[in-house]
mmCIF file with all atom_site columns, C-alpha atoms in Angstrom:
data_model
loop_
_atom_site.group_PDB
_atom_site.id
_atom_site.type_symbol
_atom_site.label_atom_id
_atom_site.label_alt_id
_atom_site.label_comp_id
_atom_site.label_asym_id
_atom_site.label_entity_id
_atom_site.label_seq_id
_atom_site.pdbx_PDB_ins_code
_atom_site.Cartn_x
_atom_site.Cartn_y
_atom_site.Cartn_z
_atom_site.occupancy
_atom_site.B_iso_or_equiv
_atom_site.pdbx_formal_charge
_atom_site.auth_seq_id
_atom_site.auth_comp_id
_atom_site.auth_asym_id
_atom_site.auth_atom_id
_atom_site.pdbx_PDB_model_num
ATOM 1   C CA . UNK A 1 1   ? 99.970  117.742 89.894  1.00 0.00 ? 162  UNK A CA 1
ATOM 2   C CA . UNK A 1 2   ? 98.283  118.357 93.292  1.00 0.00 ? 163  UNK A CA 1
ATOM 3   C CA . UNK A 1 3   ? 100.799 119.314 95.819  1.00 0.00 ? 164  UNK A CA 1
ATOM 4   C CA . UNK A 1 4   ? 100.819 120.812 99.248  1.00 0.00 ? 165  UNK A CA 1
ATOM 5   C CA . UNK A 1 5   ? 104.269 121.939 100.261 1.00 0.00 ? 166  UNK A CA 1
ATOM 6   C CA . UNK A 1 6   ? 104.870 122.915 103.842 1.00 0.00 ? 167  UNK A CA 1
ATOM 7   C CA . UNK A 1 7   ? 107.367 125.125 105.587 1.00 0.00 ? 168  UNK A CA 1
ATOM 8   C CA . UNK A 1 8   ? 110.451 123.470 107.129 1.00 0.00 ? 169  UNK A CA 1
ATOM 9   C CA . UNK A 1 9   ? 111.502 122.129 110.665 1.00 0.00 ? 170  UNK A CA 1
ATOM 10  C CA . UNK A 1 10  ? 111.190 124.646 113.698 1.00 0.00 ? 171  UNK A CA 1
ATOM 11  C CA . UNK A 1 11  ? 112.682 124.582 116.909 1.00 0.00 ? 172  UNK A CA 1
ATOM 12  C CA . UNK A 1 12  ? 111.426 127.073 119.240 1.00 0.00 ? 173  UNK A CA 1
ATOM 13  C CA . UNK A 1 13  ? 111.476 127.890 123.213 1.00 0.00 ? 174  UNK A CA 1
ATOM 14  C CA . UNK A 1 14  ? 108.412 127.653 125.241 1.00 0.00 ? 175  UNK A CA 1
ATOM 15  C CA . UNK A 1 15  ? 106.529 130.749 125.212 1.00 0.00 ? 176  UNK A CA 1
ATOM 16  C CA . UNK A 1 16  ? 107.607 131.623 121.785 1.00 0.00 ? 177  UNK A CA 1
ATOM 17  C CA . UNK A 1 17  ? 105.134 132.218 118.788 1.00 0.00 ? 178  UNK A CA 1
ATOM 18  C CA . UNK A 1 18  ? 105.264 130.303 115.663 1.00 0.00 ? 179  UNK A CA 1
ATOM 19  C CA . UNK A 1 19  ? 103.287 130.282 112.336 1.00 0.00 ? 180  UNK A CA 1
ATOM 20  C CA . UNK A 1 20  ? 103.923 127.448 109.718 1.00 0.00 ? 181  UNK A CA 1
ATOM 21  C CA . UNK A 1 21  ? 102.550 127.240 106.142 1.00 0.00 ? 182  UNK A CA 1
ATOM 22  C CA . UNK A 1 22  ? 101.159 125.104 103.655 1.00 0.00 ? 183  UNK A CA 1
ATOM 23  C CA . UNK A 1 23  ? 101.227 126.063 100.009 1.00 0.00 ? 184  UNK A CA 1
ATOM 24  C CA . UNK A 1 24  ? 98.721  124.395 97.672  1.00 0.00 ? 185  UNK A CA 1
ATOM 25  C CA . UNK A 1 25  ? 99.446  124.168 93.985  1.00 0.00 ? 186  UNK A CA 1
ATOM 26  C CA . UNK A 1 26  ? 97.934  122.200 90.966  1.00 0.00 ? 187  UNK A CA 1
ATOM 27  C CA . UNK A 1 27  ? 94.297  122.747 91.867  1.00 0.00 ? 188  UNK A CA 1
ATOM 28  C CA . UNK A 1 28  ? 91.998  125.597 92.472  1.00 0.00 ? 189  UNK A CA 1
ATOM 29  C CA . UNK A 1 29  ? 92.752  126.112 95.989  1.00 0.00 ? 190  UNK A CA 1
ATOM 30  C CA . UNK A 1 30  ? 89.683  128.080 96.870  1.00 0.00 ? 191  UNK A CA 1
ATOM 31  C CA . UNK A 1 31  ? 87.537  125.049 96.114  1.00 0.00 ? 192  UNK A CA 1
ATOM 32  C CA . UNK A 1 32  ? 88.804  122.563 98.867  1.00 0.00 ? 193  UNK A CA 1
ATOM 33  C CA . UNK A 1 33  ? 89.244  122.771 102.510 1.00 0.00 ? 194  UNK A CA 1
ATOM 34  C CA . UNK A 1 34  ? 92.544  122.606 104.078 1.00 0.00 ? 195  UNK A CA 1
ATOM 35  C CA . UNK A 1 35  ? 92.997  120.777 107.480 1.00 0.00 ? 196  UNK A CA 1
ATOM 36  C CA . UNK A 1 36  ? 95.873  120.663 109.994 1.00 0.00 ? 197  UNK A CA 1
ATOM 37  C CA . UNK A 1 37  ? 96.553  117.326 111.794 1.00 0.00 ? 198  UNK A CA 1
ATOM 38  C CA . UNK A 1 38  ? 98.850  116.823 114.679 1.00 0.00 ? 199  UNK A CA 1
ATOM 39  C CA . UNK A 1 39  ? 100.959 113.782 115.343 1.00 0.00 ? 200  UNK A CA 1
ATOM 40  C CA . UNK A 1 40  ? 102.963 113.693 118.632 1.00 0.00 ? 201  UNK A CA 1
ATOM 41  C CA . UNK A 1 41  ? 105.829 111.722 118.658 1.00 0.00 ? 202  UNK A CA 1
ATOM 42  C CA . UNK A 1 42  ? 105.075 107.904 118.484 1.00 0.00 ? 203  UNK A CA 1
ATOM 43  C CA . UNK A 1 43  ? 101.416 108.730 118.712 1.00 0.00 ? 204  UNK A CA 1
ATOM 44  C CA . UNK A 1 44  ? 98.164  108.767 116.363 1.00 0.00 ? 205  UNK A CA 1
ATOM 45  C CA . UNK A 1 45  ? 96.802  111.575 114.191 1.00 0.00 ? 206  UNK A CA 1
ATOM 46  C CA . UNK A 1 46  ? 94.754  114.250 115.619 1.00 0.00 ? 207  UNK A CA 1
ATOM 47  C CA . UNK A 1 47  ? 92.507  116.255 113.517 1.00 0.00 ? 208  UNK A CA 1
ATOM 48  C CA . UNK A 1 48  ? 93.004  120.005 114.710 1.00 0.00 ? 209  UNK A CA 1
ATOM 49  C CA . UNK A 1 49  ? 90.736  122.088 112.322 1.00 0.00 ? 210  UNK A CA 1
ATOM 50  C CA . UNK A 1 50  ? 90.072  123.036 108.984 1.00 0.00 ? 211  UNK A CA 1
ATOM 51  C CA . UNK A 1 51  ? 89.755  126.084 106.805 1.00 0.00 ? 212  UNK A CA 1
ATOM 52  C CA . UNK A 1 52  ? 87.917  126.823 103.562 1.00 0.00 ? 213  UNK A CA 1
ATOM 53  C CA . UNK A 1 53  ? 90.177  129.533 101.743 1.00 0.00 ? 214  UNK A CA 1
ATOM 54  C CA . UNK A 1 54  ? 87.589  130.911 99.681  1.00 0.00 ? 215  UNK A CA 1
ATOM 55  C CA . UNK A 1 55  ? 85.870  132.714 102.604 1.00 0.00 ? 216  UNK A CA 1
ATOM 56  C CA . UNK A 1 56  ? 88.237  131.787 105.409 1.00 0.00 ? 217  UNK A CA 1
ATOM 57  C CA . UNK A 1 57  ? 85.310  129.778 107.074 1.00 0.00 ? 218  UNK A CA 1
ATOM 58  C CA . UNK A 1 58  ? 87.207  127.850 109.972 1.00 0.00 ? 219  UNK A CA 1
ATOM 59  C CA . UNK A 1 59  ? 86.152  125.113 112.092 1.00 0.00 ? 220  UNK A CA 1
ATOM 60  C CA . UNK A 1 60  ? 88.033  123.762 115.110 1.00 0.00 ? 221  UNK A CA 1
ATOM 61  C CA . UNK A 1 61  ? 88.225  120.495 117.117 1.00 0.00 ? 222  UNK A CA 1
ATOM 62  C CA . UNK A 1 62  ? 87.130  121.202 120.653 1.00 0.00 ? 223  UNK A CA 1
ATOM 63  C CA . UNK A 1 63  ? 90.584  119.953 121.733 1.00 0.00 ? 224  UNK A CA 1
ATOM 64  C CA . UNK A 1 64  ? 92.393  122.624 119.768 1.00 0.00 ? 225  UNK A CA 1
ATOM 65  C CA . UNK A 1 65  ? 89.845  125.707 119.807 1.00 0.00 ? 226  UNK A CA 1
ATOM 66  C CA . UNK A 1 66  ? 91.461  128.554 121.515 1.00 0.00 ? 227  UNK A CA 1
ATOM 67  C CA . UNK A 1 67  ? 95.039  126.780 121.554 1.00 0.00 ? 228  UNK A CA 1
ATOM 68  C CA . UNK A 1 68  ? 96.004  127.660 117.698 1.00 0.00 ? 229  UNK A CA 1
ATOM 69  C CA . UNK A 1 69  ? 94.721  129.775 115.002 1.00 0.00 ? 230  UNK A CA 1
ATOM 70  C CA . UNK A 1 70  ? 94.259  128.657 111.409 1.00 0.00 ? 231  UNK A CA 1
ATOM 71  C CA . UNK A 1 71  ? 94.201  131.024 108.575 1.00 0.00 ? 232  UNK A CA 1
ATOM 72  C CA . UNK A 1 72  ? 94.810  131.324 104.813 1.00 0.00 ? 233  UNK A CA 1
ATOM 73  C CA . UNK A 1 73  ? 95.854  133.775 102.089 1.00 0.00 ? 234  UNK A CA 1
ATOM 74  C CA . UNK A 1 74  ? 94.185  132.632 98.996  1.00 0.00 ? 235  UNK A CA 1
ATOM 75  C CA . UNK A 1 75  ? 96.074  135.131 96.936  1.00 0.00 ? 236  UNK A CA 1
ATOM 76  C CA . UNK A 1 76  ? 99.203  133.014 97.364  1.00 0.00 ? 237  UNK A CA 1
ATOM 77  C CA . UNK A 1 77  ? 97.186  129.723 97.735  1.00 0.00 ? 238  UNK A CA 1
ATOM 78  C CA . UNK A 1 78  ? 98.649  129.235 101.292 1.00 0.00 ? 239  UNK A CA 1
ATOM 79  C CA . UNK A 1 79  ? 97.193  128.019 104.647 1.00 0.00 ? 240  UNK A CA 1
ATOM 80  C CA . UNK A 1 80  ? 98.661  128.710 108.241 1.00 0.00 ? 241  UNK A CA 1
ATOM 81  C CA . UNK A 1 81  ? 98.861  127.152 111.575 1.00 0.00 ? 242  UNK A CA 1
ATOM 82  C CA . UNK A 1 82  ? 100.090 129.512 114.352 1.00 0.00 ? 243  UNK A CA 1
ATOM 83  C CA . UNK A 1 83  ? 100.476 129.572 117.955 1.00 0.00 ? 244  UNK A CA 1
ATOM 84  C CA . UNK A 1 84  ? 101.190 132.619 120.119 1.00 0.00 ? 245  UNK A CA 1
ATOM 85  C CA . UNK A 1 85  ? 102.495 130.866 123.221 1.00 0.00 ? 246  UNK A CA 1
ATOM 86  C CA . UNK A 1 86  ? 104.034 127.419 122.527 1.00 0.00 ? 247  UNK A CA 1
ATOM 87  C CA . UNK A 1 87  ? 104.360 124.756 125.176 1.00 0.00 ? 248  UNK A CA 1
ATOM 88  C CA . UNK A 1 88  ? 106.636 121.663 125.192 1.00 0.00 ? 249  UNK A CA 1
ATOM 89  C CA . UNK A 1 89  ? 103.679 119.525 124.458 1.00 0.00 ? 250  UNK A CA 1
ATOM 90  C CA . UNK A 1 90  ? 103.146 121.453 121.126 1.00 0.00 ? 251  UNK A CA 1
ATOM 91  C CA . UNK A 1 91  ? 106.269 119.340 119.981 1.00 0.00 ? 252  UNK A CA 1
ATOM 92  C CA . UNK A 1 92  ? 104.822 117.316 117.148 1.00 0.00 ? 253  UNK A CA 1
ATOM 93  C CA . UNK A 1 93  ? 104.620 116.687 113.315 1.00 0.00 ? 254  UNK A CA 1
ATOM 94  C CA . UNK A 1 94  ? 102.007 118.765 111.736 1.00 0.00 ? 255  UNK A CA 1
ATOM 95  C CA . UNK A 1 95  ? 100.488 117.975 108.475 1.00 0.00 ? 256  UNK A CA 1
ATOM 96  C CA . UNK A 1 96  ? 98.124  119.917 106.231 1.00 0.00 ? 257  UNK A CA 1
ATOM 97  C CA . UNK A 1 97  ? 95.788  118.004 103.982 1.00 0.00 ? 258  UNK A CA 1
ATOM 98  C CA . UNK A 1 98  ? 93.248  118.742 101.528 1.00 0.00 ? 259  UNK A CA 1
ATOM 99  C CA . UNK A 1 99  ? 89.517  117.882 102.100 1.00 0.00 ? 260  UNK A CA 1
ATOM 100 C CA . UNK A 1 100 ? 86.805  118.149 99.597  1.00 0.00 ? 261  UNK A CA 1
ATOM 101 C CA . UNK A 1 101 ? 83.548  119.615 99.683  1.00 0.00 ? 262  UNK A CA 1
ATOM 102 C CA . UNK A 1 102 ? 80.234  117.853 99.542  1.00 0.00 ? 263  UNK A CA 1
ATOM 103 C CA . UNK A 1 103 ? 81.514  115.344 97.233  1.00 0.00 ? 264  UNK A CA 1
ATOM 104 C CA . UNK A 1 104 ? 84.727  114.765 98.824  1.00 0.00 ? 265  UNK A CA 1
ATOM 105 C CA . UNK A 1 105 ? 84.832  114.409 102.716 1.00 0.00 ? 266  UNK A CA 1
ATOM 106 C CA . UNK A 1 106 ? 88.050  112.863 102.765 1.00 0.00 ? 267  UNK A CA 1
ATOM 107 C CA . UNK A 1 107 ? 91.909  113.885 102.941 1.00 0.00 ? 268  UNK A CA 1
ATOM 108 C CA . UNK A 1 108 ? 93.218  112.961 99.264  1.00 0.00 ? 269  UNK A CA 1
ATOM 109 C CA . UNK A 1 109 ? 96.434  114.831 99.438  1.00 0.00 ? 270  UNK A CA 1
ATOM 110 C CA . UNK A 1 110 ? 98.783  115.700 102.397 1.00 0.00 ? 271  UNK A CA 1
ATOM 111 C CA . UNK A 1 111 ? 101.865 117.687 102.858 1.00 0.00 ? 272  UNK A CA 1
ATOM 112 C CA . UNK A 1 112 ? 105.073 116.330 103.608 1.00 0.00 ? 273  UNK A CA 1
ATOM 113 C CA . UNK A 1 113 ? 104.850 117.415 107.350 1.00 0.00 ? 274  UNK A CA 1
ATOM 114 C CA . UNK A 1 114 ? 106.433 120.147 109.488 1.00 0.00 ? 275  UNK A CA 1
ATOM 115 C CA . UNK A 1 115 ? 108.366 119.116 112.469 1.00 0.00 ? 276  UNK A CA 1
ATOM 116 C CA . UNK A 1 116 ? 108.079 121.375 115.410 1.00 0.00 ? 277  UNK A CA 1
ATOM 117 C CA . UNK A 1 117 ? 110.250 121.015 118.534 1.00 0.00 ? 278  UNK A CA 1
ATOM 118 C CA . UNK A 1 118 ? 109.618 123.052 121.664 1.00 0.00 ? 279  UNK A CA 1
ATOM 119 C CA . UNK A 1 119 ? 112.394 123.010 124.235 1.00 0.00 ? 280  UNK A CA 1
ATOM 120 C CA . UNK A 1 120 ? 114.100 124.959 126.630 1.00 0.00 ? 281  UNK A CA 1
ATOM 121 C CA . UNK B 2 1   ? 84.453  114.864 119.977 1.00 0.00 ? 904  UNK B CA 1
ATOM 122 C CA . UNK B 2 2   ? 86.462  111.758 121.125 1.00 0.00 ? 905  UNK B CA 1
ATOM 123 C CA . UNK B 2 3   ? 88.747  109.671 118.957 1.00 0.00 ? 906  UNK B CA 1
ATOM 124 C CA . UNK B 2 4   ? 87.232  106.775 117.300 1.00 0.00 ? 907  UNK B CA 1
ATOM 125 C CA . UNK B 2 5   ? 88.219  103.582 118.819 1.00 0.00 ? 908  UNK B CA 1
ATOM 126 C CA . UNK B 2 6   ? 90.388  101.148 116.965 1.00 0.00 ? 909  UNK B CA 1
ATOM 127 C CA . UNK B 2 7   ? 92.178  97.970  117.963 1.00 0.00 ? 910  UNK B CA 1
ATOM 128 C CA . UNK B 2 8   ? 95.905  98.788  119.105 1.00 0.00 ? 911  UNK B CA 1
ATOM 129 C CA . UNK B 2 9   ? 97.288  96.011  116.811 1.00 0.00 ? 912  UNK B CA 1
ATOM 130 C CA . UNK B 2 10  ? 96.475  93.264  114.257 1.00 0.00 ? 913  UNK B CA 1
ATOM 131 C CA . UNK B 2 11  ? 98.559  90.896  112.721 1.00 0.00 ? 914  UNK B CA 1
ATOM 132 C CA . UNK B 2 12  ? 98.475  88.204  110.184 1.00 0.00 ? 915  UNK B CA 1
ATOM 133 C CA . UNK B 2 13  ? 100.805 85.766  107.959 1.00 0.00 ? 916  UNK B CA 1
ATOM 134 C CA . UNK B 2 14  ? 101.192 86.826  104.083 1.00 0.00 ? 917  UNK B CA 1
ATOM 135 C CA . UNK B 2 15  ? 98.115  85.919  102.193 1.00 0.00 ? 918  UNK B CA 1
ATOM 136 C CA . UNK B 2 16  ? 95.925  85.925  105.217 1.00 0.00 ? 919  UNK B CA 1
ATOM 137 C CA . UNK B 2 17  ? 93.168  88.426  105.738 1.00 0.00 ? 920  UNK B CA 1
ATOM 138 C CA . UNK B 2 18  ? 93.079  90.877  108.781 1.00 0.00 ? 921  UNK B CA 1
ATOM 139 C CA . UNK B 2 19  ? 90.145  93.344  109.685 1.00 0.00 ? 922  UNK B CA 1
ATOM 140 C CA . UNK B 2 20  ? 90.568  96.561  111.552 1.00 0.00 ? 923  UNK B CA 1
ATOM 141 C CA . UNK B 2 21  ? 87.380  97.922  113.273 1.00 0.00 ? 924  UNK B CA 1
ATOM 142 C CA . UNK B 2 22  ? 86.582  101.549 113.957 1.00 0.00 ? 925  UNK B CA 1
ATOM 143 C CA . UNK B 2 23  ? 83.928  102.388 116.416 1.00 0.00 ? 926  UNK B CA 1
ATOM 144 C CA . UNK B 2 24  ? 82.476  105.808 116.820 1.00 0.00 ? 927  UNK B CA 1
ATOM 145 C CA . UNK B 2 25  ? 78.873  107.060 117.576 1.00 0.00 ? 928  UNK B CA 1
ATOM 146 C CA . UNK B 2 26  ? 75.704  108.107 115.867 1.00 0.00 ? 929  UNK B CA 1
ATOM 147 C CA . UNK B 2 27  ? 77.421  111.589 115.784 1.00 0.00 ? 930  UNK B CA 1
ATOM 148 C CA . UNK B 2 28  ? 80.010  110.592 113.400 1.00 0.00 ? 931  UNK B CA 1
ATOM 149 C CA . UNK B 2 29  ? 80.617  107.115 111.989 1.00 0.00 ? 932  UNK B CA 1
ATOM 150 C CA . UNK B 2 30  ? 76.939  105.997 112.317 1.00 0.00 ? 933  UNK B CA 1
ATOM 151 C CA . UNK B 2 31  ? 75.660  109.354 111.338 1.00 0.00 ? 934  UNK B CA 1
ATOM 152 C CA . UNK B 2 32  ? 77.256  109.615 107.813 1.00 0.00 ? 935  UNK B CA 1
ATOM 153 C CA . UNK B 2 33  ? 78.543  107.626 104.795 1.00 0.00 ? 936  UNK B CA 1
ATOM 154 C CA . UNK B 2 34  ? 81.771  109.497 105.086 1.00 0.00 ? 937  UNK B CA 1
ATOM 155 C CA . UNK B 2 35  ? 84.430  107.300 106.591 1.00 0.00 ? 938  UNK B CA 1
ATOM 156 C CA . UNK B 2 36  ? 87.971  107.223 105.188 1.00 0.00 ? 939  UNK B CA 1
ATOM 157 C CA . UNK B 2 37  ? 90.882  105.178 105.981 1.00 0.00 ? 940  UNK B CA 1
ATOM 158 C CA . UNK B 2 38  ? 94.664  106.145 105.630 1.00 0.00 ? 941  UNK B CA 1
ATOM 159 C CA . UNK B 2 39  ? 97.728  104.043 105.782 1.00 0.00 ? 942  UNK B CA 1
ATOM 160 C CA . UNK B 2 40  ? 101.037 105.610 107.140 1.00 0.00 ? 943  UNK B CA 1
ATOM 161 C CA . UNK B 2 41  ? 104.443 104.149 106.810 1.00 0.00 ? 944  UNK B CA 1
ATOM 162 C CA . UNK B 2 42  ? 107.012 105.043 109.426 1.00 0.00 ? 945  UNK B CA 1
ATOM 163 C CA . UNK B 2 43  ? 108.571 108.704 108.539 1.00 0.00 ? 946  UNK B CA 1
ATOM 164 C CA . UNK B 2 44  ? 105.917 109.105 105.774 1.00 0.00 ? 947  UNK B CA 1
ATOM 165 C CA . UNK B 2 45  ? 102.716 111.240 105.273 1.00 0.00 ? 948  UNK B CA 1
ATOM 166 C CA . UNK B 2 46  ? 99.498  109.395 105.701 1.00 0.00 ? 949  UNK B CA 1
ATOM 167 C CA . UNK B 2 47  ? 97.853  108.136 102.400 1.00 0.00 ? 950  UNK B CA 1
ATOM 168 C CA . UNK B 2 48  ? 94.307  107.677 101.552 1.00 0.00 ? 951  UNK B CA 1
ATOM 169 C CA . UNK B 2 49  ? 93.243  104.178 100.831 1.00 0.00 ? 952  UNK B CA 1
ATOM 170 C CA . UNK B 2 50  ? 89.535  104.021 101.158 1.00 0.00 ? 953  UNK B CA 1
ATOM 171 C CA . UNK B 2 51  ? 86.973  106.971 101.096 1.00 0.00 ? 954  UNK B CA 1
ATOM 172 C CA . UNK B 2 52  ? 83.022  107.130 101.599 1.00 0.00 ? 955  UNK B CA 1
ATOM 173 C CA . UNK B 2 53  ? 83.215  103.945 103.584 1.00 0.00 ? 956  UNK B CA 1
ATOM 174 C CA . UNK B 2 54  ? 84.114  101.508 100.763 1.00 0.00 ? 957  UNK B CA 1
ATOM 175 C CA . UNK B 2 55  ? 85.356  103.303 97.687  1.00 0.00 ? 958  UNK B CA 1
ATOM 176 C CA . UNK B 2 56  ? 88.945  102.824 96.650  1.00 0.00 ? 959  UNK B CA 1
ATOM 177 C CA . UNK B 2 57  ? 91.160  105.766 95.215  1.00 0.00 ? 960  UNK B CA 1
ATOM 178 C CA . UNK B 2 58  ? 92.700  104.952 91.825  1.00 0.00 ? 961  UNK B CA 1
ATOM 179 C CA . UNK B 2 59  ? 95.912  102.925 92.271  1.00 0.00 ? 962  UNK B CA 1
ATOM 180 C CA . UNK B 2 60  ? 95.234  101.270 95.631  1.00 0.00 ? 963  UNK B CA 1
ATOM 181 C CA . UNK B 2 61  ? 95.069  97.589  95.408  1.00 0.00 ? 964  UNK B CA 1
ATOM 182 C CA . UNK B 2 62  ? 91.712  95.881  95.684  1.00 0.00 ? 965  UNK B CA 1
ATOM 183 C CA . UNK B 2 63  ? 92.817  93.838  98.391  1.00 0.00 ? 966  UNK B CA 1
ATOM 184 C CA . UNK B 2 64  ? 91.872  96.860  100.586 1.00 0.00 ? 967  UNK B CA 1
ATOM 185 C CA . UNK B 2 65  ? 88.136  97.109  101.299 1.00 0.00 ? 968  UNK B CA 1
ATOM 186 C CA . UNK B 2 66  ? 85.907  98.915  103.506 1.00 0.00 ? 969  UNK B CA 1
ATOM 187 C CA . UNK B 2 67  ? 82.355  98.499  105.171 1.00 0.00 ? 970  UNK B CA 1
ATOM 188 C CA . UNK B 2 68  ? 80.221  100.027 107.789 1.00 0.00 ? 971  UNK B CA 1
ATOM 189 C CA . UNK B 2 69  ? 77.501  98.775  110.111 1.00 0.00 ? 972  UNK B CA 1
ATOM 190 C CA . UNK B 2 70  ? 75.700  101.060 112.463 1.00 0.00 ? 973  UNK B CA 1
ATOM 191 C CA . UNK B 2 71  ? 78.433  102.945 114.569 1.00 0.00 ? 974  UNK B CA 1
ATOM 192 C CA . UNK B 2 72  ? 81.232  100.618 113.427 1.00 0.00 ? 975  UNK B CA 1
ATOM 193 C CA . UNK B 2 73  ? 83.338  100.735 110.232 1.00 0.00 ? 976  UNK B CA 1
ATOM 194 C CA . UNK B 2 74  ? 85.815  98.119  109.231 1.00 0.00 ? 977  UNK B CA 1
ATOM 195 C CA . UNK B 2 75  ? 88.891  97.837  106.746 1.00 0.00 ? 978  UNK B CA 1
ATOM 196 C CA . UNK B 2 76  ? 89.832  94.379  105.573 1.00 0.00 ? 979  UNK B CA 1
ATOM 197 C CA . UNK B 2 77  ? 93.063  93.804  104.081 1.00 0.00 ? 980  UNK B CA 1
ATOM 198 C CA . UNK B 2 78  ? 92.881  90.308  102.120 1.00 0.00 ? 981  UNK B CA 1
ATOM 199 C CA . UNK B 2 79  ? 95.914  88.612  100.818 1.00 0.00 ? 982  UNK B CA 1
ATOM 200 C CA . UNK B 2 80  ? 98.085  90.329  103.169 1.00 0.00 ? 983  UNK B CA 1
ATOM 201 C CA . UNK B 2 81  ? 101.474 91.433  101.657 1.00 0.00 ? 984  UNK B CA 1
ATOM 202 C CA . UNK B 2 82  ? 104.655 92.338  103.485 1.00 0.00 ? 985  UNK B CA 1
ATOM 203 C CA . UNK B 2 83  ? 104.307 96.026  102.169 1.00 0.00 ? 986  UNK B CA 1
ATOM 204 C CA . UNK B 2 84  ? 101.182 96.361  104.101 1.00 0.00 ? 987  UNK B CA 1
ATOM 205 C CA . UNK B 2 85  ? 102.891 96.376  107.337 1.00 0.00 ? 988  UNK B CA 1
ATOM 206 C CA . UNK B 2 86  ? 101.973 100.033 108.524 1.00 0.00 ? 989  UNK B CA 1
ATOM 207 C CA . UNK B 2 87  ? 99.883  102.131 110.727 1.00 0.00 ? 990  UNK B CA 1
ATOM 208 C CA . UNK B 2 88  ? 96.375  102.669 109.837 1.00 0.00 ? 991  UNK B CA 1
ATOM 209 C CA . UNK B 2 89  ? 93.652  105.199 110.892 1.00 0.00 ? 992  UNK B CA 1
ATOM 210 C CA . UNK B 2 90  ? 89.928  105.679 110.148 1.00 0.00 ? 993  UNK B CA 1
ATOM 211 C CA . UNK B 2 91  ? 88.693  109.007 109.932 1.00 0.00 ? 994  UNK B CA 1
ATOM 212 C CA . UNK B 2 92  ? 85.036  110.307 109.986 1.00 0.00 ? 995  UNK B CA 1
ATOM 213 C CA . UNK B 2 93  ? 82.840  113.365 109.240 1.00 0.00 ? 996  UNK B CA 1
ATOM 214 C CA . UNK B 2 94  ? 81.188  114.625 112.419 1.00 0.00 ? 997  UNK B CA 1
ATOM 215 C CA . UNK B 2 95  ? 79.129  117.197 110.936 1.00 0.00 ? 998  UNK B CA 1
ATOM 216 C CA . UNK B 2 96  ? 79.634  121.138 110.164 1.00 0.00 ? 999  UNK B CA 1
ATOM 217 C CA . UNK B 2 97  ? 82.937  120.217 108.343 1.00 0.00 ? 1000 UNK B CA 1
ATOM 218 C CA . UNK B 2 98  ? 84.481  118.751 111.284 1.00 0.00 ? 1001 UNK B CA 1
ATOM 219 C CA . UNK B 2 99  ? 86.257  115.263 111.386 1.00 0.00 ? 1002 UNK B CA 1
ATOM 220 C CA . UNK B 2 100 ? 87.668  113.013 113.824 1.00 0.00 ? 1003 UNK B CA 1
ATOM 221 C CA . UNK B 2 101 ? 90.244  110.310 113.486 1.00 0.00 ? 1004 UNK B CA 1
ATOM 222 C CA . UNK B 2 102 ? 90.625  106.877 114.936 1.00 0.00 ? 1005 UNK B CA 1
ATOM 223 C CA . UNK B 2 103 ? 93.112  105.742 117.358 1.00 0.00 ? 1006 UNK B CA 1
ATOM 224 C CA . UNK B 2 104 ? 96.182  103.991 115.811 1.00 0.00 ? 1007 UNK B CA 1
ATOM 225 C CA . UNK B 2 105 ? 96.196  100.270 114.616 1.00 0.00 ? 1008 UNK B CA 1
ATOM 226 C CA . UNK B 2 106 ? 99.506  98.821  113.773 1.00 0.00 ? 1009 UNK B CA 1
ATOM 227 C CA . UNK B 2 107 ? 99.291  95.953  111.228 1.00 0.00 ? 1010 UNK B CA 1
ATOM 228 C CA . UNK B 2 108 ? 102.093 93.426  111.449 1.00 0.00 ? 1011 UNK B CA 1
ATOM 229 C CA . UNK B 2 109 ? 102.910 91.015  108.734 1.00 0.00 ? 1012 UNK B CA 1
ATOM 230 C CA . UNK B 2 110 ? 104.369 87.858  110.438 1.00 0.00 ? 1013 UNK B CA 1
#
């Protein structure tokens, strides 16, 4: 069974750093892309960026380029999303999602979401 | 890379049909046959309901259908049911393994 299991809820202060994770199982982790999607409170989905764990090829939405870092450790089938200096506006639910390659350009499996709260 | 444009809300009575549009540009929706649609119930993760413009994953009811013309894709829900009340999002490939989501459409079953 394909699963993406995300790390738990986080409460942070502005300026702090954070790294959340998404562990894939039940499939060949290096054969699929893993994307991160932001959903701010009562708002829509925003595509942040994507990584191909096989070679760590990473692409970012222009809106998030330079704001976050996406990485992966294929040895433990885990993708990461990290911030070096959180802001209150980073408060949101963050989802990871599996995207296919040439024959599967859609997100067929999603993590359960990681809520992040940034407040002083 | 601007968000694709969807109507804020659509509604219909049980059994009726509703259609959600998703308008982009030649750089995304119009340039590829890689439009997907997602259903999201409150407090839940999104769920894939249509991929490659008009294909349905296993287990998705055939009352959900998709199409595309030019820079606009559409999702039609035929025979609307109470459980279809949710938020819906389109998503398009935008080249170089980047993607863009549409703005949220809230479907209300009257």
